[in-house]
Every structure is written in C-alpha cells, then in structure tokens.
Amino acid sequence: MSILILSDSHGATAEVKAAVDRHQTEHVFHCGDFCTDRKKAPFSAMRLVRGNCDVDTKVPLELGSVWKNLRIYQTHGHLFGVKSSLLKLHYRAEETGANLVIFGHSHVPVCTVERDILFLNPGSMLQPRHFPVPTYALVEEDEAGADFVTVKVTFFDIKGNTVNERGGTFRLRRQAP
C-alpha cells in the first residue's frame, strides 16, 4: 500500500476528491492551504496541517505520524522559510527524528534526500510554480533493512498521469520505533 501527499489545493475540492478516489492508499496527508471546510469530504478523512492561507486554528501547524518504517514530519513550510532554504526544516526533522518530511507552501514539486532524510513537497494541485503542471505525490515503501528503508515516490498531474520529471527511489535511514 501507499500514502498520498497533497498540498496547496486552495479550495479545489473536485480535483482533490478525484486524486483521492483515483488511488487506493492507507492514508492521505494534506500539507496545508486546503482553504475549505476541514469537516467536509474528502478533507475530513485526511491528516491536515494548517497553511498560511488556512483560517481554522483547530488544524495544527505540524503533525508527526508513523507509517510502516517511516517517521513522518508534516508541516506547510511557511514558518520554516522553505521558499529560500530547507535548513530550518532539516533542523526540525532532526529534532523530531523524522526520516520523511512532507511540506508545501512553495507550490514547487520537490523530492530530495539530505543526510538520509527525504524532503517531499508534492507541489500545488491548483497553482504550480516553476513547473508546468499541477502535481501531487504517492509514497510506497519498497524495502526495509535493519538500518534503512527504501521508498518509491511517484508524482502525478491532476488527471492522474505520471510525471516522470520528479520522484524516484530513495534509501533513507530507518528510525528507531
């Protein structure tokens, strides 16, 4: 199975619902700027964090989750200056023990490993920047060893077509339970 990562949908409920319906996943994470009622489907079943455009203060600014061998840190990114650097976000990942960091805010799809931690921004489902199409991402765990975990990241456009310019297979450190 897999997890679905969305961000920066800015009220695009139909597109979000289509992406959720398209993939059989264990969990759906939205990294903020959903800009709609969190209590309505499909958002009510998601793990949500609040972005700089979201007004519901009952939605947290950050979440920690564990899925299989991944310790996930989820935030929007605006409080960490992700448009200019991942350094502050990297420090937070180290503090939380995460090996997968999911975030949004920049609207730019990013998938990079730094010191065995995967930083994943699924891009924007509505307003892409520095990339030609709106995107979201799917994460699958491929393999796990005593001290590592291998994950496959696939990016999709909002019609469900694979975006080959992003994603790949990544080896990460395995975090202690």
Tab-separated table of C-alpha atoms in Angstrom:
chain	number	residue	atom	x	y	z
A	1	MET	CA	0.000	0.000	0.000
A	2	SER	CA	0.919	3.653	-0.144
A	3	ILE	CA	0.276	7.128	1.209
A	4	LEU	CA	-0.995	10.085	-0.794
A	5	ILE	CA	0.587	13.506	-0.295
A	6	LEU	CA	-1.265	16.673	-1.371
A	7	SER	CA	-0.718	20.374	-0.784
A	8	ASP	CA	-1.775	23.848	-1.806
A	9	SER	CA	-5.124	22.903	-3.331
A	10	HIS	CA	-6.564	26.341	-2.429
A	11	GLY	CA	-10.220	25.291	-2.449
A	12	ALA	CA	-10.002	22.884	-5.424
A	13	THR	CA	-12.250	20.282	-3.816
A	14	ALA	CA	-13.207	18.419	-7.010
A	15	GLU	CA	-9.556	17.925	-8.021
A	16	VAL	CA	-8.629	16.734	-4.539
A	17	LYS	CA	-11.546	14.288	-4.442
A	18	ALA	CA	-10.580	12.923	-7.871
A	19	ALA	CA	-6.987	12.317	-6.718
A	20	VAL	CA	-8.135	10.611	-3.515
A	21	ASP	CA	-10.635	8.430	-5.395
A	22	ARG	CA	-8.050	7.505	-8.043
A	23	HIS	CA	-5.563	5.846	-5.654
A	24	GLN	CA	-6.023	3.079	-3.089
A	25	THR	CA	-3.954	4.330	-0.153
A	26	GLU	CA	-3.688	3.741	3.570
A	27	HIS	CA	-3.529	7.433	4.444
A	28	VAL	CA	-3.932	10.832	2.811
A	29	PHE	CA	-1.847	13.774	4.011
A	30	HIS	CA	-2.546	17.386	3.047
A	31	CYS	CA	0.280	19.821	3.740
A	32	GLY	CA	-1.821	22.952	4.086
A	33	ASP	CA	-3.544	25.694	2.154
A	34	PHE	CA	-6.569	23.484	1.554
A	35	CYS	CA	-8.680	26.650	2.052
A	36	THR	CA	-12.026	24.954	2.631
A	37	ASP	CA	-14.040	23.362	5.427
A	38	ARG	CA	-11.928	20.628	7.035
A	39	LYS	CA	-15.091	18.831	8.166
A	40	LYS	CA	-16.299	18.137	4.613
A	41	ALA	CA	-15.247	15.230	2.411
A	42	PRO	CA	-12.657	14.461	1.263
A	43	PHE	CA	-10.749	16.638	3.759
A	44	SER	CA	-12.479	15.179	6.821
A	45	ALA	CA	-10.619	11.871	6.351
A	46	MET	CA	-7.177	13.455	5.823
A	47	ARG	CA	-4.286	14.280	8.077
A	48	LEU	CA	-4.258	18.054	7.692
A	49	VAL	CA	-1.878	20.811	8.717
A	50	ARG	CA	-2.679	24.499	8.530
A	51	GLY	CA	-1.053	26.648	5.880
A	52	ASN	CA	-0.655	30.399	5.790
A	53	CYS	CA	-3.946	30.736	3.824
A	54	ASP	CA	-5.989	28.466	6.131
A	55	VAL	CA	-8.055	30.125	8.866
A	56	ASP	CA	-9.173	27.169	11.022
A	57	THR	CA	-6.979	27.375	14.118
A	58	LYS	CA	-8.145	23.910	15.216
A	59	VAL	CA	-5.958	22.485	12.442
A	60	PRO	CA	-2.390	22.041	13.768
A	61	LEU	CA	0.646	23.720	12.230
A	62	GLU	CA	2.580	20.460	12.335
A	63	LEU	CA	1.932	16.740	12.779
A	64	GLY	CA	4.054	13.697	13.446
A	65	SER	CA	2.986	10.283	12.156
A	66	VAL	CA	4.415	6.815	11.804
A	67	TRP	CA	3.631	4.689	8.770
A	68	LYS	CA	5.424	1.367	8.340
A	69	ASN	CA	9.130	2.234	8.779
A	70	LEU	CA	8.713	5.946	8.154
A	71	ARG	CA	8.586	8.586	10.833
A	72	ILE	CA	6.795	11.439	9.082
A	73	TYR	CA	7.005	15.117	9.951
A	74	GLN	CA	4.279	17.165	8.244
A	75	THR	CA	4.047	20.962	8.029
A	76	HIS	CA	3.101	23.596	5.498
A	77	GLY	CA	6.553	25.153	5.456
A	78	HIS	CA	5.795	28.866	5.703
A	79	LEU	CA	7.176	29.014	9.250
A	80	PHE	CA	10.453	27.420	8.096
A	81	GLY	CA	11.287	29.649	5.116
A	82	VAL	CA	11.109	26.772	2.623
A	83	LYS	CA	10.999	29.115	-0.360
A	84	SER	CA	14.644	30.005	0.243
A	85	SER	CA	16.170	27.014	2.069
A	86	LEU	CA	15.374	23.663	3.668
A	87	LEU	CA	17.861	24.244	6.508
A	88	LYS	CA	15.344	25.208	9.222
A	89	LEU	CA	13.071	22.359	8.134
A	90	HIS	CA	16.038	19.981	8.287
A	91	TYR	CA	16.748	21.048	11.868
A	92	ARG	CA	13.104	20.368	12.766
A	93	ALA	CA	13.287	16.957	11.092
A	94	GLU	CA	16.327	16.095	13.192
A	95	GLU	CA	14.545	17.277	16.365
A	96	THR	CA	11.527	15.074	15.639
A	97	GLY	CA	13.502	12.057	14.424
A	98	ALA	CA	11.759	12.098	11.041
A	99	ASN	CA	13.077	10.262	8.001
A	100	LEU	CA	10.308	11.670	5.753
A	101	VAL	CA	9.403	15.364	5.779
A	102	ILE	CA	6.327	16.423	3.819
A	103	PHE	CA	5.583	20.087	3.250
A	104	GLY	CA	4.137	22.597	0.801
A	105	HIS	CA	3.963	26.408	0.560
A	106	SER	CA	6.292	26.981	-2.404
A	107	HIS	CA	3.984	25.253	-4.950
A	108	VAL	CA	7.141	23.669	-6.422
A	109	PRO	CA	7.325	19.852	-6.531
A	110	VAL	CA	10.489	18.772	-4.710
A	111	CYS	CA	11.861	15.364	-3.842
A	112	THR	CA	15.357	15.346	-2.377
A	113	VAL	CA	17.338	13.429	0.235
A	114	GLU	CA	19.630	15.227	2.653
A	115	ARG	CA	21.535	13.195	5.254
A	116	ASP	CA	19.216	10.197	4.773
A	117	ILE	CA	16.017	12.247	5.258
A	118	LEU	CA	13.582	12.582	2.347
A	119	PHE	CA	12.127	16.068	1.863
A	120	LEU	CA	8.980	15.899	-0.244
A	121	ASN	CA	6.873	18.787	-1.488
A	122	PRO	CA	4.079	17.416	-3.700
A	123	GLY	CA	3.669	20.765	-5.467
A	124	SER	CA	0.351	22.536	-5.891
A	125	MET	CA	-2.841	20.949	-7.190
A	126	LEU	CA	-4.071	24.324	-8.418
A	127	GLN	CA	-1.295	26.876	-8.957
A	128	PRO	CA	2.066	25.290	-9.854
A	129	ARG	CA	5.199	27.434	-9.753
A	130	HIS	CA	8.395	26.750	-11.665
A	131	PHE	CA	6.800	23.562	-13.013
A	132	PRO	CA	4.428	23.240	-15.981
A	133	VAL	CA	1.615	21.176	-14.398
A	134	PRO	CA	-0.241	20.886	-11.064
A	135	THR	CA	1.034	17.880	-9.084
A	136	TYR	CA	0.637	15.584	-6.088
A	137	ALA	CA	2.662	12.576	-4.906
A	138	LEU	CA	2.351	8.942	-3.834
A	139	VAL	CA	4.850	7.244	-1.488
A	140	GLU	CA	5.342	3.471	-1.304
A	141	GLU	CA	7.716	1.573	0.959
A	142	ASP	CA	9.775	-0.835	-1.173
A	143	GLU	CA	12.181	-2.476	1.250
A	144	ALA	CA	13.317	-2.235	4.853
A	145	GLY	CA	16.518	-3.465	6.442
A	146	ALA	CA	17.900	-3.233	9.945
A	147	ASP	CA	19.088	0.355	9.469
A	148	PHE	CA	17.484	1.539	6.228
A	149	VAL	CA	14.198	1.842	4.389
A	150	THR	CA	13.746	2.269	0.639
A	151	VAL	CA	10.784	4.258	-0.679
A	152	LYS	CA	9.440	4.945	-4.131
A	153	VAL	CA	7.945	8.380	-4.827
A	154	THR	CA	5.706	8.899	-7.847
A	155	PHE	CA	4.359	12.293	-8.881
A	156	PHE	CA	1.102	12.695	-10.800
A	157	ASP	CA	-0.639	15.543	-12.569
A	158	ILE	CA	-4.239	16.291	-11.600
A	159	LYS	CA	-5.536	13.980	-14.346
A	160	GLY	CA	-3.644	11.043	-12.839
A	161	ASN	CA	-0.833	10.891	-15.400
A	162	THR	CA	2.626	10.039	-14.077
A	163	VAL	CA	5.043	12.986	-14.013
A	164	ASN	CA	8.400	11.376	-14.807
A	165	GLU	CA	10.480	14.530	-14.214
A	166	ARG	CA	10.053	14.148	-10.451
A	167	GLY	CA	10.171	11.286	-7.969
A	168	GLY	CA	12.295	8.153	-7.857
A	169	THR	CA	13.515	5.538	-5.397
A	170	PHE	CA	15.308	6.708	-2.263
A	171	ARG	CA	17.186	4.970	0.545
A	172	LEU	CA	16.588	6.541	3.964
A	173	ARG	CA	17.774	5.851	7.466
A	174	ARG	CA	15.412	3.700	9.466
A	175	GLN	CA	14.311	5.386	12.648
A	176	ALA	CA	14.055	3.574	15.945
A	177	PRO	CA	10.448	2.873	16.974
